[in-house]
Structure formats: C-alpha cells, structure tokens
C-alpha cells in the first residue's frame, strides 16, 4: 500500500505529466470505485483539463479546471500509469481509463479498496475519508511541540498512533520501521511515556525517513506515472531485514508482532 513518500513521488510525476492536459474521454470499468454515478462522473470529467496534482496522506488530489478535484486512492497494489495511444487496456484490470487530447491514456488500477472520487475543490474536509486525515508530517506546521501535545497522556503503543491516519497522515508499515529505529524507540513503548528529547528525536526521524523515501523515488512495489520504481528498500536500516546486522550496533534485527502488524527492530538500540 503506498505511503506518503510514494504518494509524493506519484503526485509530482502526475503534476508534470498531466497539468493542462485535456481529458477527451473516460471509461469506467469498476463503477464501485467512484463516489458518484458513472454518468455523472463522465459528464464532469470529460472535456476538462487537469490542473495541479498534489499529495494528501495516502491520496493524490488532481484539480480539474472546474469546481471539482479528482481524488485518487490506490488501496492495495494500485498504480496510475501513462500509456501510449495504441495500447489496449485490459478492461478487468484497469478500473478507470482517461484518454487525453493527444491519445495518450491514464490507466488507473487497484486490486481492492481503491477509489476515484469527485470532491468539490476547496471542500476536501467534507469528504468522509480525506476530511478525517490528521497532521501532514512534512508540513511546516507539524512541529515537535505539536507531536508532544498529541502524544501526551496516551497510553497505547507509539506504533499504533503513528499508523493511525487520523493522527498523522501517510505513515504505514514500510517507513515506520526505520522511523522507530532512528528514534531509538521500541514499537510497544507507551506513547505518553516518551520524554521531550525522545519526542524531538521521533519528530526528526519521521521527517528524515519520509524525505529519504521521496529522494529514493518511493518504496517497494511503488512507481511513478511513468513506471519508474521506488528504491527505498535498498536503503532500509532495519525494515524487512530480519537476522541482518543493525547498522548502528551489529545486533541481529528481530521481527515481532505488534497488534496486527509486523515490526522489525534492533533489540539493543530500540527500548
Ligand atoms: Zn542496534
């Protein structure tokens, strides 16, 4: 499932590839991924141009030159890819196909849980999922102070809060591994027990790992609109490295269950 760095990379590539492009035609092969009828969707999208595409949590938001924003959520194993004029989409696989003015096509694929929604521009707060998203972890407004207040008095595991999209938007089970390692925190630490320096370290670790994810073009299985693949997995510190040496102290990385998720930790560095 794409996380914030993957979505930033995809949104930037969509902005470059699609801005000002005219959508000449629309094919919807999976009506349930829309939040309006196929007819209404096609009527609002056909003949419109793309404006800015930007990331928000695990969503890409593409403004149209009308009052609407197209909101894409890729769910599991999804992709948004640019294809040439003569390629033929497999109707079962490609949930929505947008044909552009020069014949190029945008194919939107997801296995399940994927969405292509029409949301009134400037009213994203009214969307049932986007409206509930929490802090943007790379925004200027997300400070160590704010994180400190958010965690204060919380008794649950720190990992649980970091994965909660209504708390912080865009962190999932891939990038969180190295976030907690850089912060030297065990995923089962009680959130409210973090000291002020630990919160500052966590805040830095979140920004560091997410920015590195972006600079490596995203993570495993993710790609931009042209199909360039993410490479962050080549730079994992402890994530998915069971039995390999911790880059800091050499202790073998351990794998453990934390609720319904798997964690990878250095048992010596993360306490
Ligand atoms: Zn270590």
PDB file of C-alpha atoms and ligand atoms in Angstrom:
ATOM      1  CA  UNK A   1       0.000   0.000   0.000  1.00  0.00           C
ATOM      2  CA  UNK A   2       1.508   3.371  -0.942  1.00  0.00           C
ATOM      3  CA  UNK A   3       2.620   5.629   1.915  1.00  0.00           C
ATOM      4  CA  UNK A   4       3.400   9.331   1.983  1.00  0.00           C
ATOM      5  CA  UNK A   5       6.750   9.239   0.095  1.00  0.00           C
ATOM      6  CA  UNK A   6       5.263   7.032  -2.632  1.00  0.00           C
ATOM      7  CA  UNK A   7       2.278   9.361  -2.963  1.00  0.00           C
ATOM      8  CA  UNK A   8       4.509  12.465  -3.094  1.00  0.00           C
ATOM      9  CA  UNK A   9       6.564  10.899  -5.894  1.00  0.00           C
ATOM     10  CA  UNK A  10       3.445   9.816  -7.801  1.00  0.00           C
ATOM     11  CA  UNK A  11       1.708  13.189  -7.352  1.00  0.00           C
ATOM     12  CA  UNK A  12       4.808  15.073  -8.565  1.00  0.00           C
ATOM     13  CA  UNK A  13       5.048  12.865 -11.653  1.00  0.00           C
ATOM     14  CA  UNK A  14       1.317  13.290 -12.331  1.00  0.00           C
ATOM     15  CA  UNK A  15       1.641  17.041 -11.994  1.00  0.00           C
ATOM     16  CA  UNK A  16       4.452  17.054 -14.591  1.00  0.00           C
ATOM     17  CA  UNK A  17       2.741  14.645 -16.967  1.00  0.00           C
ATOM     18  CA  UNK A  18      -0.865  15.810 -16.728  1.00  0.00           C
ATOM     19  CA  UNK A  19      -1.059  19.512 -15.899  1.00  0.00           C
ATOM     20  CA  UNK A  20      -3.118  21.385 -18.512  1.00  0.00           C
ATOM     21  CA  UNK A  21      -3.865  18.187 -20.399  1.00  0.00           C
ATOM     22  CA  UNK A  22      -7.390  17.766 -21.721  1.00  0.00           C
ATOM     23  CA  UNK A  23      -9.347  14.631 -20.806  1.00  0.00           C
ATOM     24  CA  UNK A  24     -11.117  13.696 -24.033  1.00  0.00           C
ATOM     25  CA  UNK A  25     -12.799  10.544 -22.926  1.00  0.00           C
ATOM     26  CA  UNK A  26     -13.468   8.452 -19.836  1.00  0.00           C
ATOM     27  CA  UNK A  27     -14.074   4.712 -19.424  1.00  0.00           C
ATOM     28  CA  UNK A  28     -15.150   3.320 -16.062  1.00  0.00           C
ATOM     29  CA  UNK A  29     -14.760  -0.439 -15.714  1.00  0.00           C
ATOM     30  CA  UNK A  30     -15.420  -0.604 -11.974  1.00  0.00           C
ATOM     31  CA  UNK A  31     -18.320   1.719 -11.059  1.00  0.00           C
ATOM     32  CA  UNK A  32     -17.983   0.972  -7.323  1.00  0.00           C
ATOM     33  CA  UNK A  33     -14.627   2.769  -7.120  1.00  0.00           C
ATOM     34  CA  UNK A  34     -16.482   6.045  -7.831  1.00  0.00           C
ATOM     35  CA  UNK A  35     -18.465   8.099  -5.305  1.00  0.00           C
ATOM     36  CA  UNK A  36     -20.973   9.260  -7.942  1.00  0.00           C
ATOM     37  CA  UNK A  37     -22.734   7.522 -10.823  1.00  0.00           C
ATOM     38  CA  UNK A  38     -20.689   6.630 -13.903  1.00  0.00           C
ATOM     39  CA  UNK A  39     -22.791   9.018 -15.935  1.00  0.00           C
ATOM     40  CA  UNK A  40     -22.233  11.935 -13.567  1.00  0.00           C
ATOM     41  CA  UNK A  41     -18.520  11.156 -13.296  1.00  0.00           C
ATOM     42  CA  UNK A  42     -18.086  11.042 -17.071  1.00  0.00           C
ATOM     43  CA  UNK A  43     -20.085  14.252 -17.520  1.00  0.00           C
ATOM     44  CA  UNK A  44     -17.940  16.142 -15.015  1.00  0.00           C
ATOM     45  CA  UNK A  45     -14.574  14.814 -16.207  1.00  0.00           C
ATOM     46  CA  UNK A  46     -14.913  14.569 -19.984  1.00  0.00           C
ATOM     47  CA  UNK A  47     -13.733  17.714 -21.767  1.00  0.00           C
ATOM     48  CA  UNK A  48     -11.996  19.088 -18.646  1.00  0.00           C
ATOM     49  CA  UNK A  49      -8.317  19.845 -18.126  1.00  0.00           C
ATOM     50  CA  UNK A  50      -6.039  18.759 -15.321  1.00  0.00           C
ATOM     51  CA  UNK A  51      -4.676  21.478 -13.079  1.00  0.00           C
ATOM     52  CA  UNK A  52      -2.363  20.821 -10.110  1.00  0.00           C
ATOM     53  CA  UNK A  53      -1.837  17.320  -8.681  1.00  0.00           C
ATOM     54  CA  UNK A  54      -0.728  17.148  -5.047  1.00  0.00           C
ATOM     55  CA  UNK A  55      -0.417  14.596  -2.223  1.00  0.00           C
ATOM     56  CA  UNK A  56      -2.561  14.347   0.906  1.00  0.00           C
ATOM     57  CA  UNK A  57      -1.984  11.370   3.199  1.00  0.00           C
ATOM     58  CA  UNK A  58      -2.378   8.291   1.027  1.00  0.00           C
ATOM     59  CA  UNK A  59      -4.388  10.234  -1.602  1.00  0.00           C
ATOM     60  CA  UNK A  60      -3.385  12.062  -4.792  1.00  0.00           C
ATOM     61  CA  UNK A  61      -5.587  15.092  -5.425  1.00  0.00           C
ATOM     62  CA  UNK A  62      -5.802  16.339  -9.019  1.00  0.00           C
ATOM     63  CA  UNK A  63      -7.681  19.583  -9.500  1.00  0.00           C
ATOM     64  CA  UNK A  64      -9.709  19.929 -12.690  1.00  0.00           C
ATOM     65  CA  UNK A  65     -10.390  23.281 -14.393  1.00  0.00           C
ATOM     66  CA  UNK A  66     -13.876  23.253 -12.880  1.00  0.00           C
ATOM     67  CA  UNK A  67     -15.174  23.176  -9.322  1.00  0.00           C
ATOM     68  CA  UNK A  68     -14.046  19.560  -8.928  1.00  0.00           C
ATOM     69  CA  UNK A  69     -10.985  17.752  -7.643  1.00  0.00           C
ATOM     70  CA  UNK A  70     -10.295  14.159  -8.660  1.00  0.00           C
ATOM     71  CA  UNK A  71      -9.176  12.247  -5.574  1.00  0.00           C
ATOM     72  CA  UNK A  72      -7.286   9.005  -6.193  1.00  0.00           C
ATOM     73  CA  UNK A  73      -6.625   6.364  -3.553  1.00  0.00           C
ATOM     74  CA  UNK A  74      -4.746   3.321  -4.775  1.00  0.00           C
ATOM     75  CA  UNK A  75      -5.674   0.922  -1.969  1.00  0.00           C
ATOM     76  CA  UNK A  76      -3.582  -2.231  -2.219  1.00  0.00           C
ATOM     77  CA  UNK A  77      -1.269  -2.893  -5.180  1.00  0.00           C
ATOM     78  CA  UNK A  78      -2.623   0.038  -7.152  1.00  0.00           C
ATOM     79  CA  UNK A  79      -0.996   2.130  -9.839  1.00  0.00           C
ATOM     80  CA  UNK A  80      -1.697   5.138 -12.029  1.00  0.00           C
ATOM     81  CA  UNK A  81       0.240   4.831 -15.289  1.00  0.00           C
ATOM     82  CA  UNK A  82       0.570   6.773 -18.514  1.00  0.00           C
ATOM     83  CA  UNK A  83       0.165   4.659 -21.654  1.00  0.00           C
ATOM     84  CA  UNK A  84       0.564   5.362 -25.341  1.00  0.00           C
ATOM     85  CA  UNK A  85      -2.244   5.880 -27.803  1.00  0.00           C
ATOM     86  CA  UNK A  86      -2.303   2.402 -29.272  1.00  0.00           C
ATOM     87  CA  UNK A  87      -2.067   0.305 -26.113  1.00  0.00           C
ATOM     88  CA  UNK A  88      -5.248  -1.563 -25.257  1.00  0.00           C
ATOM     89  CA  UNK A  89      -6.268  -1.578 -21.568  1.00  0.00           C
ATOM     90  CA  UNK A  90      -7.421  -4.882 -20.109  1.00  0.00           C
ATOM     91  CA  UNK A  91     -10.924  -3.962 -19.009  1.00  0.00           C
ATOM     92  CA  UNK A  92     -10.913  -6.279 -15.988  1.00  0.00           C
ATOM     93  CA  UNK A  93      -7.633  -4.852 -14.689  1.00  0.00           C
ATOM     94  CA  UNK A  94      -7.889  -1.129 -15.401  1.00  0.00           C
ATOM     95  CA  UNK A  95     -10.678   0.287 -13.245  1.00  0.00           C
ATOM     96  CA  UNK A  96     -10.794   3.715 -14.898  1.00  0.00           C
ATOM     97  CA  UNK A  97      -9.169   4.858 -18.152  1.00  0.00           C
ATOM     98  CA  UNK A  98      -8.794   8.542 -19.030  1.00  0.00           C
ATOM     99  CA  UNK A  99      -7.960   9.277 -22.668  1.00  0.00           C
ATOM    100  CA  UNK A 100      -6.014  12.528 -23.146  1.00  0.00           C
ATOM    101  CA  UNK A 101      -6.066  15.006 -26.026  1.00  0.00           C
ATOM    102  CA  UNK A 102      -3.106  13.505 -27.904  1.00  0.00           C
ATOM    103  CA  UNK A 103      -4.409   9.951 -27.489  1.00  0.00           C
ATOM    104  CA  UNK A 104      -2.187   9.107 -24.507  1.00  0.00           C
ATOM    105  CA  UNK A 105      -4.063   7.320 -21.765  1.00  0.00           C
ATOM    106  CA  UNK A 106      -4.038   7.278 -17.961  1.00  0.00           C
ATOM    107  CA  UNK A 107      -4.803   3.791 -16.642  1.00  0.00           C
ATOM    108  CA  UNK A 108      -5.924   3.522 -13.029  1.00  0.00           C
ATOM    109  CA  UNK A 109      -5.578   0.100 -11.482  1.00  0.00           C
ATOM    110  CA  UNK A 110      -6.066  -1.248  -7.958  1.00  0.00           C
ATOM    111  CA  UNK A 111      -6.848  -4.654  -6.511  1.00  0.00           C
ATOM    112  CA  UNK A 112      -9.383  -3.534  -3.959  1.00  0.00           C
ATOM    113  CA  UNK A 113     -10.083  -0.609  -1.596  1.00  0.00           C
ATOM    114  CA  UNK A 114      -9.139   1.783  -4.413  1.00  0.00           C
ATOM    115  CA  UNK A 115     -11.126   4.950  -5.085  1.00  0.00           C
ATOM    116  CA  UNK A 116     -11.501   7.542  -7.825  1.00  0.00           C
ATOM    117  CA  UNK A 117     -13.677  10.219  -6.240  1.00  0.00           C
ATOM    118  CA  UNK A 118     -15.032  13.585  -7.294  1.00  0.00           C
ATOM    119  CA  UNK A 119     -14.739  16.090  -4.450  1.00  0.00           C
ATOM    120  CA  UNK A 120     -15.721  19.788  -4.574  1.00  0.00           C
ATOM    121  CA  UNK A 121     -12.490  21.791  -4.929  1.00  0.00           C
ATOM    122  CA  UNK A 122     -11.582  23.555  -1.709  1.00  0.00           C
ATOM    123  CA  UNK A 123     -14.026  21.438   0.320  1.00  0.00           C
ATOM    124  CA  UNK A 124     -11.894  18.368   0.945  1.00  0.00           C
ATOM    125  CA  UNK A 125     -12.893  18.453   4.601  1.00  0.00           C
ATOM    126  CA  UNK A 126     -16.371  17.342   3.529  1.00  0.00           C
ATOM    127  CA  UNK A 127     -15.018  14.072   2.118  1.00  0.00           C
ATOM    128  CA  UNK A 128     -15.676  11.209   4.563  1.00  0.00           C
ATOM    129  CA  UNK A 129     -12.103   9.842   4.418  1.00  0.00           C
ATOM    130  CA  UNK A 130      -9.955  12.832   3.400  1.00  0.00           C
ATOM    131  CA  UNK A 131     -11.755  15.053   5.917  1.00  0.00           C
ATOM    132  CA  UNK A 132     -10.633  12.779   8.758  1.00  0.00           C
ATOM    133  CA  UNK A 133      -6.923  12.791   7.904  1.00  0.00           C
ATOM    134  CA  UNK A 134      -4.576  14.015  10.608  1.00  0.00           C
ATOM    135  CA  UNK A 135      -1.356  16.037  10.527  1.00  0.00           C
ATOM    136  CA  UNK A 136       0.745  16.236   7.339  1.00  0.00           C
ATOM    137  CA  UNK A 137       4.109  15.109   8.731  1.00  0.00           C
ATOM    138  CA  UNK A 138       6.218  17.110   6.239  1.00  0.00           C
ATOM    139  CA  UNK A 139       4.215  20.325   6.516  1.00  0.00           C
ATOM    140  CA  UNK A 140       5.855  23.320   8.233  1.00  0.00           C
ATOM    141  CA  UNK A 141       3.065  23.356  10.795  1.00  0.00           C
ATOM    142  CA  UNK A 142       3.933  19.878  12.069  1.00  0.00           C
ATOM    143  CA  UNK A 143       6.403  20.668  14.857  1.00  0.00           C
ATOM    144  CA  UNK A 144       7.925  18.657  17.705  1.00  0.00           C
ATOM    145  CA  UNK A 145       5.718  20.732  20.038  1.00  0.00           C
ATOM    146  CA  UNK A 146       2.578  19.594  18.270  1.00  0.00           C
ATOM    147  CA  UNK A 147       3.729  15.972  18.301  1.00  0.00           C
ATOM    148  CA  UNK A 148       4.489  16.293  22.018  1.00  0.00           C
ATOM    149  CA  UNK A 149       0.944  17.536  22.722  1.00  0.00           C
ATOM    150  CA  UNK A 150      -0.540  14.792  20.551  1.00  0.00           C
ATOM    151  CA  UNK A 151       1.261  12.048  22.476  1.00  0.00           C
ATOM    152  CA  UNK A 152       0.833  13.445  25.962  1.00  0.00           C
ATOM    153  CA  UNK A 153      -1.174  11.177  28.248  1.00  0.00           C
ATOM    154  CA  UNK A 154      -1.662   8.493  25.580  1.00  0.00           C
ATOM    155  CA  UNK A 155      -1.360   5.006  26.967  1.00  0.00           C
ATOM    156  CA  UNK A 156      -1.361   2.946  23.754  1.00  0.00           C
ATOM    157  CA  UNK A 157       1.724   1.783  21.857  1.00  0.00           C
ATOM    158  CA  UNK A 158       3.604   4.506  19.977  1.00  0.00           C
ATOM    159  CA  UNK A 159       3.411   2.429  16.790  1.00  0.00           C
ATOM    160  CA  UNK A 160      -0.388   2.378  16.957  1.00  0.00           C
ATOM    161  CA  UNK A 161      -0.592   6.184  16.986  1.00  0.00           C
ATOM    162  CA  UNK A 162       1.963   6.659  14.217  1.00  0.00           C
ATOM    163  CA  UNK A 163      -0.011   4.313  11.933  1.00  0.00           C
ATOM    164  CA  UNK A 164      -3.351   5.982  12.740  1.00  0.00           C
ATOM    165  CA  UNK A 165      -4.206   8.101   9.663  1.00  0.00           C
ATOM    166  CA  UNK A 166      -6.442  10.419  11.696  1.00  0.00           C
ATOM    167  CA  UNK A 167      -3.414  11.210  13.871  1.00  0.00           C
ATOM    168  CA  UNK A 168      -0.641  11.600  11.275  1.00  0.00           C
ATOM    169  CA  UNK A 169      -1.467  11.043   7.607  1.00  0.00           C
ATOM    170  CA  UNK A 170       0.669   8.898   5.339  1.00  0.00           C
ATOM    171  CA  UNK A 171       2.872   6.693   7.534  1.00  0.00           C
ATOM    172  CA  UNK A 172       2.378   2.950   7.032  1.00  0.00           C
ATOM    173  CA  UNK A 173       4.123  -0.266   7.942  1.00  0.00           C
ATOM    174  CA  UNK A 174       7.029   0.189   5.478  1.00  0.00           C
ATOM    175  CA  UNK A 175       8.538   3.525   6.528  1.00  0.00           C
ATOM    176  CA  UNK A 176       7.594   3.251  10.208  1.00  0.00           C
ATOM    177  CA  UNK A 177      10.261   0.590  10.781  1.00  0.00           C
ATOM    178  CA  UNK A 178      13.172   2.951  10.159  1.00  0.00           C
ATOM    179  CA  UNK A 179      11.344   5.877  11.800  1.00  0.00           C
ATOM    180  CA  UNK A 180      11.253   3.965  15.097  1.00  0.00           C
ATOM    181  CA  UNK A 181      14.834   2.750  14.636  1.00  0.00           C
ATOM    182  CA  UNK A 182      16.225   6.270  14.055  1.00  0.00           C
ATOM    183  CA  UNK A 183      14.179   7.445  17.049  1.00  0.00           C
ATOM    184  CA  UNK A 184      15.606   4.508  19.089  1.00  0.00           C
ATOM    185  CA  UNK A 185      12.088   3.600  20.201  1.00  0.00           C
ATOM    186  CA  UNK A 186      10.549   0.175  20.692  1.00  0.00           C
ATOM    187  CA  UNK A 187       7.201  -0.004  18.814  1.00  0.00           C
ATOM    188  CA  UNK A 188       5.438  -1.060  22.027  1.00  0.00           C
ATOM    189  CA  UNK A 189       6.598   1.928  24.061  1.00  0.00           C
ATOM    190  CA  UNK A 190       3.640   3.654  25.636  1.00  0.00           C
ATOM    191  CA  UNK A 191       3.157   6.865  23.622  1.00  0.00           C
ATOM    192  CA  UNK A 192       2.731   9.048  26.689  1.00  0.00           C
ATOM    193  CA  UNK A 193       5.973   7.776  28.243  1.00  0.00           C
ATOM    194  CA  UNK A 194       8.228   9.482  25.684  1.00  0.00           C
ATOM    195  CA  UNK A 195      10.481  12.159  27.144  1.00  0.00           C
ATOM    196  CA  UNK A 196      10.708  15.535  25.469  1.00  0.00           C
ATOM    197  CA  UNK A 197      14.097  14.671  23.839  1.00  0.00           C
ATOM    198  CA  UNK A 198      12.613  11.373  22.625  1.00  0.00           C
ATOM    199  CA  UNK A 199       9.677  13.215  21.025  1.00  0.00           C
ATOM    200  CA  UNK A 200      12.135  15.563  19.315  1.00  0.00           C
ATOM    201  CA  UNK A 201      14.128  12.576  18.075  1.00  0.00           C
ATOM    202  CA  UNK A 202      10.935  10.951  16.798  1.00  0.00           C
ATOM    203  CA  UNK A 203       9.880  14.146  15.016  1.00  0.00           C
ATOM    204  CA  UNK A 204      13.280  14.314  13.294  1.00  0.00           C
ATOM    205  CA  UNK A 205      13.159  10.613  12.430  1.00  0.00           C
ATOM    206  CA  UNK A 206       9.721  10.958  10.801  1.00  0.00           C
ATOM    207  CA  UNK A 207      10.915  13.808   8.600  1.00  0.00           C
ATOM    208  CA  UNK A 208      14.235  12.143   7.802  1.00  0.00           C
ATOM    209  CA  UNK A 209      12.768   8.785   6.735  1.00  0.00           C
ATOM    210  CA  UNK A 210       9.887  10.279   4.731  1.00  0.00           C
ATOM    211  CA  UNK A 211      12.243  12.678   2.918  1.00  0.00           C
ATOM    212  CA  UNK A 212      14.675   9.843   2.186  1.00  0.00           C
ATOM    213  CA  UNK A 213      11.763   7.792   0.862  1.00  0.00           C
ATOM    214  CA  UNK A 214      10.943  10.637  -1.526  1.00  0.00           C
ATOM    215  CA  UNK A 215      14.575  11.059  -2.611  1.00  0.00           C
ATOM    216  CA  UNK A 216      14.793   7.334  -3.447  1.00  0.00           C
ATOM    217  CA  UNK A 217      11.649   7.587  -5.587  1.00  0.00           C
ATOM    218  CA  UNK A 218       9.411   5.741  -3.111  1.00  0.00           C
ATOM    219  CA  UNK A 219       9.430   2.243  -1.692  1.00  0.00           C
ATOM    220  CA  UNK A 220       8.959  -1.406  -2.673  1.00  0.00           C
ATOM    221  CA  UNK A 221       6.347  -2.116  -5.337  1.00  0.00           C
ATOM    222  CA  UNK A 222       5.594   1.573  -5.874  1.00  0.00           C
ATOM    223  CA  UNK A 223       6.146   3.607  -9.021  1.00  0.00           C
ATOM    224  CA  UNK A 224       5.517   6.991 -10.580  1.00  0.00           C
ATOM    225  CA  UNK A 225       3.202   7.640 -13.527  1.00  0.00           C
ATOM    226  CA  UNK A 226       5.949   6.640 -15.987  1.00  0.00           C
ATOM    227  CA  UNK A 227       6.698   3.378 -14.191  1.00  0.00           C
ATOM    228  CA  UNK A 228       9.983   4.401 -12.507  1.00  0.00           C
ATOM    229  CA  UNK A 229      10.242   2.125  -9.497  1.00  0.00           C
ATOM    230  CA  UNK A 230      10.865   3.122  -5.873  1.00  0.00           C
ATOM    231  CA  UNK A 231      14.256   2.150  -4.396  1.00  0.00           C
ATOM    232  CA  UNK A 232      13.943   2.976  -0.699  1.00  0.00           C
ATOM    233  CA  UNK A 233      14.049  -0.741   0.139  1.00  0.00           C
ATOM    234  CA  UNK A 234      17.723  -0.771  -0.922  1.00  0.00           C
ATOM    235  CA  UNK A 235      18.350   1.617   1.977  1.00  0.00           C
ATOM    236  CA  UNK A 236      16.331   0.001   4.774  1.00  0.00           C
ATOM    237  CA  UNK A 237      18.050   0.274   8.158  1.00  0.00           C
ATOM    238  CA  UNK A 238      16.050  -2.429   9.987  1.00  0.00           C
ATOM    239  CA  UNK A 239      12.823  -2.697   7.959  1.00  0.00           C
ATOM    240  CA  UNK A 240      12.404  -6.198   6.459  1.00  0.00           C
ATOM    241  CA  UNK A 241      15.997  -7.137   7.448  1.00  0.00           C
ATOM    242  CA  UNK A 242      15.345  -9.967   9.935  1.00  0.00           C
ATOM    243  CA  UNK A 243      18.638 -11.528  11.106  1.00  0.00           C
ATOM    244  CA  UNK A 244      20.813  -8.873   9.423  1.00  0.00           C
ATOM    245  CA  UNK A 245      23.096  -6.639  11.476  1.00  0.00           C
ATOM    246  CA  UNK A 246      21.755  -3.399  12.971  1.00  0.00           C
ATOM    247  CA  UNK A 247      23.662  -0.605  11.138  1.00  0.00           C
ATOM    248  CA  UNK A 248      24.403   1.027  14.499  1.00  0.00           C
ATOM    249  CA  UNK A 249      25.471  -1.817  16.817  1.00  0.00           C
ATOM    250  CA  UNK A 250      25.597  -5.018  14.750  1.00  0.00           C
ATOM    251  CA  UNK A 251      22.936  -6.876  16.776  1.00  0.00           C
ATOM    252  CA  UNK A 252      20.755  -9.082  14.517  1.00  0.00           C
ATOM    253  CA  UNK A 253      17.453  -7.432  13.606  1.00  0.00           C
ATOM    254  CA  UNK A 254      14.428  -9.151  15.143  1.00  0.00           C
ATOM    255  CA  UNK A 255      10.909  -9.500  13.845  1.00  0.00           C
ATOM    256  CA  UNK A 256       7.932  -9.217  16.196  1.00  0.00           C
ATOM    257  CA  UNK A 257       4.157  -8.922  16.070  1.00  0.00           C
ATOM    258  CA  UNK A 258       2.727  -5.614  17.231  1.00  0.00           C
ATOM    259  CA  UNK A 259      -1.054  -5.890  17.147  1.00  0.00           C
ATOM    260  CA  UNK A 260      -1.940  -6.870  13.589  1.00  0.00           C
ATOM    261  CA  UNK A 261       1.351  -5.634  12.119  1.00  0.00           C
ATOM    262  CA  UNK A 262       4.908  -6.949  11.880  1.00  0.00           C
ATOM    263  CA  UNK A 263       7.763  -4.899  13.295  1.00  0.00           C
ATOM    264  CA  UNK A 264      11.498  -5.121  12.610  1.00  0.00           C
ATOM    265  CA  UNK A 265      13.675  -3.820  15.397  1.00  0.00           C
ATOM    266  CA  UNK A 266      17.141  -3.782  16.846  1.00  0.00           C
ATOM    267  CA  UNK A 267      16.523  -5.228  20.342  1.00  0.00           C
ATOM    268  CA  UNK A 268      19.550  -3.355  21.689  1.00  0.00           C
ATOM    269  CA  UNK A 269      19.021   0.120  20.186  1.00  0.00           C
ATOM    270  CA  UNK A 270      15.236   0.329  20.484  1.00  0.00           C
ATOM    271  CA  UNK A 271      13.932   0.467  24.013  1.00  0.00           C
TER     272      UNK A 271
HETATM  273 ZN1  LIG B   1      21.310  -1.682  17.191  1.00  0.00          ZN
END
